[in-house]
Coordinates of C-alpha atoms and ligand atoms in Angstrom, one line a residue:
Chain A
X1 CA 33.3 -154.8 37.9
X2 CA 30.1 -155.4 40.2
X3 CA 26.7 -156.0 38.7
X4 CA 24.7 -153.6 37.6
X5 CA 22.1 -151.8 40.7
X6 CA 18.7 -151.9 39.8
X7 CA 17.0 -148.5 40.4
X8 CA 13.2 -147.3 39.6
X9 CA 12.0 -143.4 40.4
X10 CA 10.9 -142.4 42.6
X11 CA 14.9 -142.8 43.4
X12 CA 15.4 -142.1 47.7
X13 CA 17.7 -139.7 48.8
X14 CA 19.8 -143.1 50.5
X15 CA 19.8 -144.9 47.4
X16 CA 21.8 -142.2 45.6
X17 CA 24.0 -141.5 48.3
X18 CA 25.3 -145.0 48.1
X19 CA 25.5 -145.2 44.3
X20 CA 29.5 -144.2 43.3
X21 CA 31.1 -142.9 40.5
X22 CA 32.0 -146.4 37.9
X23 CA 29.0 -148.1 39.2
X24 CA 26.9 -149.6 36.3
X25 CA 23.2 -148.3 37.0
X26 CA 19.9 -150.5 34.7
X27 CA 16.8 -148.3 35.0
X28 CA 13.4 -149.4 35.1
X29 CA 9.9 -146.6 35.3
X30 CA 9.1 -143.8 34.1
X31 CA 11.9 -141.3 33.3
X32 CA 11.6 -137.8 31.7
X33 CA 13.8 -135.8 29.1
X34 CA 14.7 -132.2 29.1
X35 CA 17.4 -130.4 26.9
X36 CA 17.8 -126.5 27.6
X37 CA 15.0 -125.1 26.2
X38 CA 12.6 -127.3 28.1
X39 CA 14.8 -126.0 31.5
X40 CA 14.5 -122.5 30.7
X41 CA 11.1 -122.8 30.9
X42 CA 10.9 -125.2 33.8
X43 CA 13.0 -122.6 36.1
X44 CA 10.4 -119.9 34.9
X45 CA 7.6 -121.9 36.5
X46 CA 9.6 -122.5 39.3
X47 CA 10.4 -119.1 40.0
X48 CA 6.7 -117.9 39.4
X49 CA 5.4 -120.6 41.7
X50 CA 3.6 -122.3 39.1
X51 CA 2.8 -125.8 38.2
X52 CA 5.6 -128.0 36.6
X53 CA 4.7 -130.2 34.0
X54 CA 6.3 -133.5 35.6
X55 CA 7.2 -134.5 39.1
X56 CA 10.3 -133.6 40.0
X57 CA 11.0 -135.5 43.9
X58 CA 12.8 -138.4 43.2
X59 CA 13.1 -138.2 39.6
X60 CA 14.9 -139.2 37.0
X61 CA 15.8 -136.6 33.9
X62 CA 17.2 -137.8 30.8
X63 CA 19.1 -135.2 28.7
X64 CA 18.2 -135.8 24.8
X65 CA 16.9 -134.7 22.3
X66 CA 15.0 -138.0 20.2
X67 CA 14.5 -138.2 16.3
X68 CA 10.9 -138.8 15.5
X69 CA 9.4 -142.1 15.9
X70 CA 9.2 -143.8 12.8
X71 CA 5.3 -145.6 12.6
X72 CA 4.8 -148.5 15.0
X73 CA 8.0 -147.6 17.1
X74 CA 7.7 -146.0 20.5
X75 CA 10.7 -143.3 20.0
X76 CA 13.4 -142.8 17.5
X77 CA 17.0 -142.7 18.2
X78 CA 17.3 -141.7 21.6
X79 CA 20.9 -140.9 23.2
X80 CA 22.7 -138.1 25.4
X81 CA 22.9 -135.0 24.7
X82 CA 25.9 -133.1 26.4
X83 CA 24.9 -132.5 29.8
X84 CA 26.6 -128.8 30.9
X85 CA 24.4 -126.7 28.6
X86 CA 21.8 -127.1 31.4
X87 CA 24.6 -126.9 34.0
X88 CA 23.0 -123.4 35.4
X89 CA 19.6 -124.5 36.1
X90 CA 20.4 -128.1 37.5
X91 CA 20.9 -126.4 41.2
X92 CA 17.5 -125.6 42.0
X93 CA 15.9 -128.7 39.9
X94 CA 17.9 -130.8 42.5
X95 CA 16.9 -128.3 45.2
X96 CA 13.2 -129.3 44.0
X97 CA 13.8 -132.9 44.2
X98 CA 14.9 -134.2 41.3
X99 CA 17.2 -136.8 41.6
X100 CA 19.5 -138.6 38.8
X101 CA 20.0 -137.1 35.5
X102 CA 21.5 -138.6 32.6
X103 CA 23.9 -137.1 29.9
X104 CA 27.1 -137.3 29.1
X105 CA 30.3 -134.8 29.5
X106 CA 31.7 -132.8 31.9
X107 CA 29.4 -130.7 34.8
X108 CA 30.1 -127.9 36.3
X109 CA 31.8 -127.0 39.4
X110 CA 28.3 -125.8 40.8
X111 CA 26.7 -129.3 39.8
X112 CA 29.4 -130.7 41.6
X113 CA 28.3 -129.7 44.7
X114 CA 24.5 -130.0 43.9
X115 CA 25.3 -133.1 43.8
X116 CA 26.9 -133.3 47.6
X117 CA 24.0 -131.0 49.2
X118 CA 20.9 -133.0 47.6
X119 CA 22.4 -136.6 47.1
X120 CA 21.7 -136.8 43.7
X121 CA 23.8 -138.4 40.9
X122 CA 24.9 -137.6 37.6
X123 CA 25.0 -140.9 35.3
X124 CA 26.4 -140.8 31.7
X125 CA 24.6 -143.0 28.8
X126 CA 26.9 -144.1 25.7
X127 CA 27.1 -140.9 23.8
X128 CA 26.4 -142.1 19.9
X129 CA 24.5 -145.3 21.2
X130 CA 20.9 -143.6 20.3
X131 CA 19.8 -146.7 18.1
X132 CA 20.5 -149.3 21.1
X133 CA 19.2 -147.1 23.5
X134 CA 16.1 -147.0 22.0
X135 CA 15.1 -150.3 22.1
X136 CA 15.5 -149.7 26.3
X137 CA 12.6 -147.2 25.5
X138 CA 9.2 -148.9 25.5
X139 CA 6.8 -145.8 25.4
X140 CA 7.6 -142.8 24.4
X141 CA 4.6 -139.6 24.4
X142 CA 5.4 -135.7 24.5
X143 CA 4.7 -134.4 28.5
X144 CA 4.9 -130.7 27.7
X145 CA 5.2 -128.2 25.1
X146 CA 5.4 -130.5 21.9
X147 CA 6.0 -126.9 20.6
X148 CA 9.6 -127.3 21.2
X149 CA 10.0 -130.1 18.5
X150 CA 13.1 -132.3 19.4
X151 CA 13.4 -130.0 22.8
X152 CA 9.6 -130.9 24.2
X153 CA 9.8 -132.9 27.7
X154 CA 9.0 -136.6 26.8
X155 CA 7.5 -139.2 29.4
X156 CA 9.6 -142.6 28.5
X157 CA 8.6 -145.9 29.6
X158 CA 12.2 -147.3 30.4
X159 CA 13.2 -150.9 30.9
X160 CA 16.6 -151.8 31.8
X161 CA 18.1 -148.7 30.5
X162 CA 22.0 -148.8 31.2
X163 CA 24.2 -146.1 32.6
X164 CA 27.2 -145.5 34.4
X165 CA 27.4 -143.7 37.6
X166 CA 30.0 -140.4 36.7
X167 CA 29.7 -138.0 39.4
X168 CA 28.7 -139.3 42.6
X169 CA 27.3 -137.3 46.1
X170 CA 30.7 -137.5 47.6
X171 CA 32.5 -136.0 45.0
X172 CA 33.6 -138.8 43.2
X173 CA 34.2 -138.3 39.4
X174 CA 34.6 -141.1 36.9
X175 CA 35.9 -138.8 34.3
X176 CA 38.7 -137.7 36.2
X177 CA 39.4 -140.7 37.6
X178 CA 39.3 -143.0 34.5
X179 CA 41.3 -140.3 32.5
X180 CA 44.2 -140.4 35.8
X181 CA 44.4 -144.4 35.3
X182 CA 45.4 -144.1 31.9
X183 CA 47.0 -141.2 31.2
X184 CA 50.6 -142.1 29.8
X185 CA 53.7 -140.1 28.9
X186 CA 53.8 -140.0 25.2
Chain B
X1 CA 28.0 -130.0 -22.0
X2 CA 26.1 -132.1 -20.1
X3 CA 22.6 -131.1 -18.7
X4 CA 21.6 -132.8 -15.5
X5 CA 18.4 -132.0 -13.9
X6 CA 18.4 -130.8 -10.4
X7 CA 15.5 -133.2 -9.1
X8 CA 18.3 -135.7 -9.9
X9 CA 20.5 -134.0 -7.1
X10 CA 17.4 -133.5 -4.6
X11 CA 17.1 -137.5 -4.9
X12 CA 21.0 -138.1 -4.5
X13 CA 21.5 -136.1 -1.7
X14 CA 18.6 -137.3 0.4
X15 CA 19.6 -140.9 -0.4
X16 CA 23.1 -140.2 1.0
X17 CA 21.6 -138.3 4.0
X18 CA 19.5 -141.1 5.2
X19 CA 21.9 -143.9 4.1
X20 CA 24.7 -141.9 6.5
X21 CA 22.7 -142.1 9.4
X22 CA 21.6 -145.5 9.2
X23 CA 24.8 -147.0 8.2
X24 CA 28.2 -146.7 9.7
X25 CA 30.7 -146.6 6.7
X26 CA 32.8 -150.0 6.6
X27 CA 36.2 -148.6 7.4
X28 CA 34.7 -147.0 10.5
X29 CA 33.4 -150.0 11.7
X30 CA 36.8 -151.9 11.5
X31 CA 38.3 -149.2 13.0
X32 CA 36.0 -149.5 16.4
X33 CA 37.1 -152.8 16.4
X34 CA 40.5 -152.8 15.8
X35 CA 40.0 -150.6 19.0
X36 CA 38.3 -152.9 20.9
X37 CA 41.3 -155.6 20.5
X38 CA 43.5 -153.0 22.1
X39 CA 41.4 -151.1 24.6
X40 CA 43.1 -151.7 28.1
X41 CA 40.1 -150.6 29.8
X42 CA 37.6 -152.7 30.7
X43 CA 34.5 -150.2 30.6
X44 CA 36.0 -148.8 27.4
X45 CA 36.1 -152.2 25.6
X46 CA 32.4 -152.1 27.1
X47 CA 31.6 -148.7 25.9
X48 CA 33.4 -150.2 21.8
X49 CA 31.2 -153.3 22.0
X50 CA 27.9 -150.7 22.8
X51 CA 29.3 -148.9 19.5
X52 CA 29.6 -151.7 17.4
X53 CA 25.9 -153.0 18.4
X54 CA 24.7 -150.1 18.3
X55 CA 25.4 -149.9 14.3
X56 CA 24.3 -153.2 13.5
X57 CA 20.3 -152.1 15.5
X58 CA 20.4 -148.5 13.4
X59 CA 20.7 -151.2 10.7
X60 CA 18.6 -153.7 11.3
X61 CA 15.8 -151.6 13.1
X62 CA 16.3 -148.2 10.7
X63 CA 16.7 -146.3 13.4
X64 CA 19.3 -143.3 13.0
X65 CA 23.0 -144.6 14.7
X66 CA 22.4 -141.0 16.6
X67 CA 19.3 -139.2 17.5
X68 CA 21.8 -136.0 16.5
X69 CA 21.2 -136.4 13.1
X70 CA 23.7 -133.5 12.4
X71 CA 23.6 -130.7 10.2
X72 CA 23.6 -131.5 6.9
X73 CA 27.4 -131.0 5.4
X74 CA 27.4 -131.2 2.0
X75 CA 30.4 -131.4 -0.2
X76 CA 30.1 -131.5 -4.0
X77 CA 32.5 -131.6 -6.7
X78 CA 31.1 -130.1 -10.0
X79 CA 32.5 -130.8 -13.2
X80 CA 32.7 -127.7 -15.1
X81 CA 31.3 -129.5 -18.0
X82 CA 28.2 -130.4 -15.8
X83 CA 25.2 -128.0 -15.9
X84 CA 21.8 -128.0 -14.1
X85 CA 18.4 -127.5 -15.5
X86 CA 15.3 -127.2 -13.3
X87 CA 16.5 -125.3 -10.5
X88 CA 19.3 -123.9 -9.0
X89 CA 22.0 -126.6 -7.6
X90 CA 21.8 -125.1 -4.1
X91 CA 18.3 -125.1 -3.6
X92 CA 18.3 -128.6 -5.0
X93 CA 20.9 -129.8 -2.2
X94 CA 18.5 -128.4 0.7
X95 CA 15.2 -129.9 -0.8
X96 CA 17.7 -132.8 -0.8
X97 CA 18.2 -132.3 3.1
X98 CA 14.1 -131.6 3.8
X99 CA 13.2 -134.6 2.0
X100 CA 15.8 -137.1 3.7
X101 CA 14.5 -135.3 7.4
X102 CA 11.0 -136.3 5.6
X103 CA 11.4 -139.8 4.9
X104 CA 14.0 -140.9 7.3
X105 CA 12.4 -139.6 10.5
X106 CA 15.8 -137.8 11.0
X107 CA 15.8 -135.0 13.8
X108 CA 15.3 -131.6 12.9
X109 CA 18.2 -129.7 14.5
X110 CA 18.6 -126.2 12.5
X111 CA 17.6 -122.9 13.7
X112 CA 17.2 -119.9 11.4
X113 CA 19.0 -116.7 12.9
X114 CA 20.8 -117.6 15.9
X115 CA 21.9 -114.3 16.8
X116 CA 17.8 -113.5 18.3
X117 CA 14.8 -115.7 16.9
X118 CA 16.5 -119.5 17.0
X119 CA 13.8 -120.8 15.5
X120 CA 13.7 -124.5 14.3
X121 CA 13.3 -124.4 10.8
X122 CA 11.8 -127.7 11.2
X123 CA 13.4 -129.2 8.2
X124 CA 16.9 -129.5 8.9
X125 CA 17.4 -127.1 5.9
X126 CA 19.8 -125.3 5.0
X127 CA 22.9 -127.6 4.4
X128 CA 26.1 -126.6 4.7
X129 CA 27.3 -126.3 1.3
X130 CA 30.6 -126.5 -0.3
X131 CA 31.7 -126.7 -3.8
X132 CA 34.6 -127.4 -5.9
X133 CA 34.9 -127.0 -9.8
X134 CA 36.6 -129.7 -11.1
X135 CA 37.2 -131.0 -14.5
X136 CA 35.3 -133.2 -16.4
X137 CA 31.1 -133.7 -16.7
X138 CA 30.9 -135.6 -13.3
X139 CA 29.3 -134.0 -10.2
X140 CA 30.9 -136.2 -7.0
X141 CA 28.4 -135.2 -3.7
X142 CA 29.2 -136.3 0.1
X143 CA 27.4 -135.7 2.7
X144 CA 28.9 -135.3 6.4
X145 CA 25.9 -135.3 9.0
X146 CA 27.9 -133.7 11.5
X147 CA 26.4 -133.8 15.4
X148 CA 26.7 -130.7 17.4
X149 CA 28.7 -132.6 20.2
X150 CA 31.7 -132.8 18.4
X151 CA 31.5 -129.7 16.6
X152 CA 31.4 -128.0 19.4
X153 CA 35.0 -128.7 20.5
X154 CA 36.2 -128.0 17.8
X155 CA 39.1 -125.5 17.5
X156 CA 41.1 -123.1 15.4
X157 CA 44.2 -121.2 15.9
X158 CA 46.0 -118.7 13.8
X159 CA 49.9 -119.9 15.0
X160 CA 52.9 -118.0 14.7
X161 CA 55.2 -119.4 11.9
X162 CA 57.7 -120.2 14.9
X163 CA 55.0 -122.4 16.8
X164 CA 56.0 -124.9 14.2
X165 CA 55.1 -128.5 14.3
X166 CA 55.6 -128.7 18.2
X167 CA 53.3 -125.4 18.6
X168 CA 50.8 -127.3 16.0
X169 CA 51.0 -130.5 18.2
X170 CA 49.9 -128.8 21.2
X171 CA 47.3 -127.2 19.9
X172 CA 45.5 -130.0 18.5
X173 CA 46.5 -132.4 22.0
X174 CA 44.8 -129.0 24.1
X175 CA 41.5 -129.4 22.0
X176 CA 41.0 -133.0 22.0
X177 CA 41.7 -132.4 26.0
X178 CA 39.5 -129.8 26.7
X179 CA 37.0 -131.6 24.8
X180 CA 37.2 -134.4 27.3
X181 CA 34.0 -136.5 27.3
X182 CA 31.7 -134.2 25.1
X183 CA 32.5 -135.2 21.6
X184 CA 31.5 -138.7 22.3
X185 CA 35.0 -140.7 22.0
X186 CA 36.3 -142.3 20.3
X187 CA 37.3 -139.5 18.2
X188 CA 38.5 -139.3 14.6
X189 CA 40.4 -135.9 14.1
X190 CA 40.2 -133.6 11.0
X191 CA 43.3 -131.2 10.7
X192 CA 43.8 -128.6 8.7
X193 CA 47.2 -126.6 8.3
X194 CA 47.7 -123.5 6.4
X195 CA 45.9 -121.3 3.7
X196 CA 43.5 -118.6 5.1
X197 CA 41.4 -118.8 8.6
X198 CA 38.4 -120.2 6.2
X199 CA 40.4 -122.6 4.1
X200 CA 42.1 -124.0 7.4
X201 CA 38.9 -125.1 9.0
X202 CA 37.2 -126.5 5.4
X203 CA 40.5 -128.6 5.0
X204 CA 40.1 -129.1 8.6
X205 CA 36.1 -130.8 7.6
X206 CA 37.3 -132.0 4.1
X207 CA 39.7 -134.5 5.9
X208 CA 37.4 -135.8 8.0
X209 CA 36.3 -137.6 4.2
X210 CA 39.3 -139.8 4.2
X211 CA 38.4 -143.4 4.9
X212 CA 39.4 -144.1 8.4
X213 CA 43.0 -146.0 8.4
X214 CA 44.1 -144.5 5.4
X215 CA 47.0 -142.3 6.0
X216 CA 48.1 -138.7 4.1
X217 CA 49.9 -139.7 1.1
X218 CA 53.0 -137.6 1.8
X219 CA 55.7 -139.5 4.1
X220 CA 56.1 -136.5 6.1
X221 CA 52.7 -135.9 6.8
X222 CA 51.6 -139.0 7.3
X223 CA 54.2 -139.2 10.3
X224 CA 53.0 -136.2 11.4
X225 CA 49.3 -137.8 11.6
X226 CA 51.0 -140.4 13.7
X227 CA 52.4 -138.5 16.1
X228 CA 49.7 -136.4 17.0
X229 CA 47.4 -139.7 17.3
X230 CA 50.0 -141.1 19.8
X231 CA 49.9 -138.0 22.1
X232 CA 46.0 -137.8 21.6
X233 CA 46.0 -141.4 23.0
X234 CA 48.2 -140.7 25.9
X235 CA 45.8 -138.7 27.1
X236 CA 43.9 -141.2 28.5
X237 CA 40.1 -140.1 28.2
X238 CA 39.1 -143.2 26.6
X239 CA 35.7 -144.2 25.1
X240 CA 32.7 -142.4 26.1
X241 CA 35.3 -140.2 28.5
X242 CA 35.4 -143.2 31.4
X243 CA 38.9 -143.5 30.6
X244 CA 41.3 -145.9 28.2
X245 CA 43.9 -146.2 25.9
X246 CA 42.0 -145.7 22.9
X247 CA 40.8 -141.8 22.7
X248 CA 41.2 -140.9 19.2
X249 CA 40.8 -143.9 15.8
X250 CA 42.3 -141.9 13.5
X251 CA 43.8 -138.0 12.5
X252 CA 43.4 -136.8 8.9
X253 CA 45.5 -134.0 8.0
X254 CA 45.6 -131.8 5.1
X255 CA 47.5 -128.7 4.3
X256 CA 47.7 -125.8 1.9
X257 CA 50.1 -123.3 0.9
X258 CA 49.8 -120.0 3.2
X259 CA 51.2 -116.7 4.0
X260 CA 54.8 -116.3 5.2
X261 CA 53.5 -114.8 8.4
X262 CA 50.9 -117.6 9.0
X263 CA 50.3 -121.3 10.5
X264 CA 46.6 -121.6 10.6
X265 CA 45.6 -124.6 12.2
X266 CA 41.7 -126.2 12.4
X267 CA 40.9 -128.9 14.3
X268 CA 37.3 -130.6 13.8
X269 CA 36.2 -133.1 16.0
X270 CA 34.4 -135.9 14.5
X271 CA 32.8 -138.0 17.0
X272 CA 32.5 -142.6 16.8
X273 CA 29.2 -141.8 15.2
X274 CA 31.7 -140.5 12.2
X275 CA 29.2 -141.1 9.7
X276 CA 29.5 -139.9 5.8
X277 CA 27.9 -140.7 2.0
X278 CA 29.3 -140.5 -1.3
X279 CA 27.9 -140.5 -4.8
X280 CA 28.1 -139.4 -7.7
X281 CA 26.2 -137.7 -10.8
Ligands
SF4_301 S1 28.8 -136.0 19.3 FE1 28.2 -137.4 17.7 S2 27.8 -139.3 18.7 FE2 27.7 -137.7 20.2 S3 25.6 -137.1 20.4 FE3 26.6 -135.7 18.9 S4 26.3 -136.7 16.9 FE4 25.9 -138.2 18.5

């Protein structure tokens, strides 16, 4: 396996064109979360022209949900929430700019070729990894509508946060192809 | 008759809440890395060794092992020679819950009427409450923080008597498969076979209790555990979905008597963050 690449947002267009599925991925900046709630609303604003709460060209968006911070911490646990609940509004968020998102399981077909049009990538975090994952976190403060509890969007300071590259621009898919490797007859 | 007074349940049950999600049990633990000696992949052994550092930080820092701090599942066994002053047992459970969400910095993940309002009840109240009457004075409580990842896959079929164990086999392989990445494998596997659509899928949880590596008791079922774990691991999804030999830890299957016409079968998912208390009154 190669070494990790090194990517900070804003993320170019050629950067995640070259990034395919299996590569390991260490993130460094300032990365935003958003579970479905938090989307509804940000397609709303879209749709009505409005202001969005957080840039979206270039971004990264991190799909979780954290537990309160404890005092003196800067998040609490802080892992992947399944990624395809948001599946129908990730179109036009890439179409807007945005650029990686993190998660973890299967995307839709639609994604899929989101992904091809706009050169983004989809990465999966360790699902179940929240405590480790929050020591990657270094700031953690609520962006917009702390309203929605765990669902609020969340500016996070990140510092070599680790992912893996599963769908790539050019339709490559780690899940399906790791699953091929080692599928055996029983 | 033995009185026992319900703040005494409030304080057990929010110990056991918090102590699940800040400590993997023991058997679990051994069980990630009895996989990690036999993982084939190389980013699955990678994905193990994130798991099993990942529980010693939750420890160490007292961070949850998973910012899905689950619904509460709470499983008691009552002594029908126990009896609670105070307050009622149930609402002594969920001030149980509200208090561990209070103290532990756990996530509040419940939403009162999901049909329209979903609103966040912002205590992680209600808990998902089951009891048993049992004999004796002694009241036995567990508590199953179960994450909405891997309950979500889960799956329940009301098979034809002529499925039989092939039929049953199949059915659990297709769920673990359509499941895929989502549930966060590894996987343990909670079966349950027969009884009534409701008593299937509370086996189906209840086996999800047994310590991971310990099989059924009866020869036949045990085998039966065995073979669907094999199939489950041919699969191939691996840990964290990326692919590997090592899908599933463990399957825990339990069965009741049921109607000549039916083969209920519940599967519940139980992701690597397979965390679980128990204590007793
Ligand atoms: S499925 Fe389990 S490990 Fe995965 S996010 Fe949910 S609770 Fe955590």
């Amino acid at each position: 396996m190669s070494d990790p690449v090194k990517i900070s947002p804003p993320v170019s267009e050629e950067k995640t064109r070259a990034l395919r599925a299996g590569d390991k991925v260490l993130i460094t900046g300032v990365i935003y979360t958003a579970r479905d709630a938090a989307h509804r609303r940000l397609i709303e604003l879209i749709e009505q022209g409005e202001e969005l709460p957080l840039p979206l060209e270039g971004q990264i968006v991190y799909y979780v949900g954290p537990t309160p911070a404890s005092p003196g911490k800067a998040t609490g646990s802080a892992g992947p929430t399944t990624s395809s609940r948001v599946d129908p509004y990730t179109p036009q968020l890439l179409a807007q700019g945005l650029r990686v998102m993190i998660g973890k399981g299967d995307r839709s077909p639609e994604v899929a070729l989101a992904l091809s049009e706009y050169g983004a990538v989809y990465l999966a975090a360790v699902g179940g990894a929240g405590a480790l994952l929050a020591r990657k976190i270094t700031s953690g403060v609520i962006a917009a509508w702390p309203e929605l509890g765990p669902e609020a969007i969340y500016r996070f300071e990140v510092c070599d946060f680790p992912a893996t590259v599963v769908m790539d621009s050019a339709g490559g898919n780690l899940y399906a192809t790791g699953r091929a490797a080692y599928k055996r007859q029983p | 008759m033995r009185e026992i007074d319900s703040s005494e349940v409030t304080a057990l049950v929010s110990r056991l809440y918090q102590e699940a999600n800040f400590a993997l049990p023991p058997d679990v633990i051994a069980a990630l890395k009895s996989a990690l000696a036999r993982e084939e992949s190389p980013l699955g052994r990678e994905v193990l060794e994130t798991l099993l550092e990942n529980a010693a930080i939750a420890t160490s820092d007292r961070v949850p092992l998973c910012q899905d701090t689950g619904l509460a599942v709470v499983i008691a066994r009552i002594g029908q020679e126990a009896c609670f002053r105070g307050g009622s047992f149930a609402e002594a459970v969920d001030a149980g819950v509200a208090l561990a969400q209070e103290q532990g910095y756990l996530r509040a993940s419940v939403v009162s009427s999901p049909c329209f309002d979903r609103n966040n009840t912002g205590n992680n109240a209600p808990a998902i409450l089951h009891t048993e009457i049992v004999d004796g004075d002694e009241v036995s409580i567990s508590v199953l923080p179960k994450g909405a990842g891997s309950e979500n896959m889960s799956r329940l079929a009301m098979l034809k008597p002529a499925d039989g164990i092939s039929g049953l086999i199949d059915f659990v392989v297709e769920t673990v498969e359509l499941a895929g990445a989502n549930p966060c494998p590894p996987i343990f596997l909670g079966v349950g076979v027969g009884g009534t659509m409701d008593r299937a899928a509370l086996l189906s949880k209840v086996a999800l209790l047994r310590p991971a590596g310990t099989p059924n008791a009866d020869k036949r079922l045990a085998e039966l555990e065995n073979d669907i774990l094999a199939r489950v691991n041919a699969l191939g999804i691996g840990p964290g979905g990326f692919g590997g030999t090592v899908t599933c830890l463990g399957v825990a299957l339990e069965e009741f008597p049921c109607h000549i016409a039916s083969l209920p079968v519940a599967v519940n998912i139980q992701c690597n963050s397979a965390r679980r208390a128990t204590g007793s009154l």
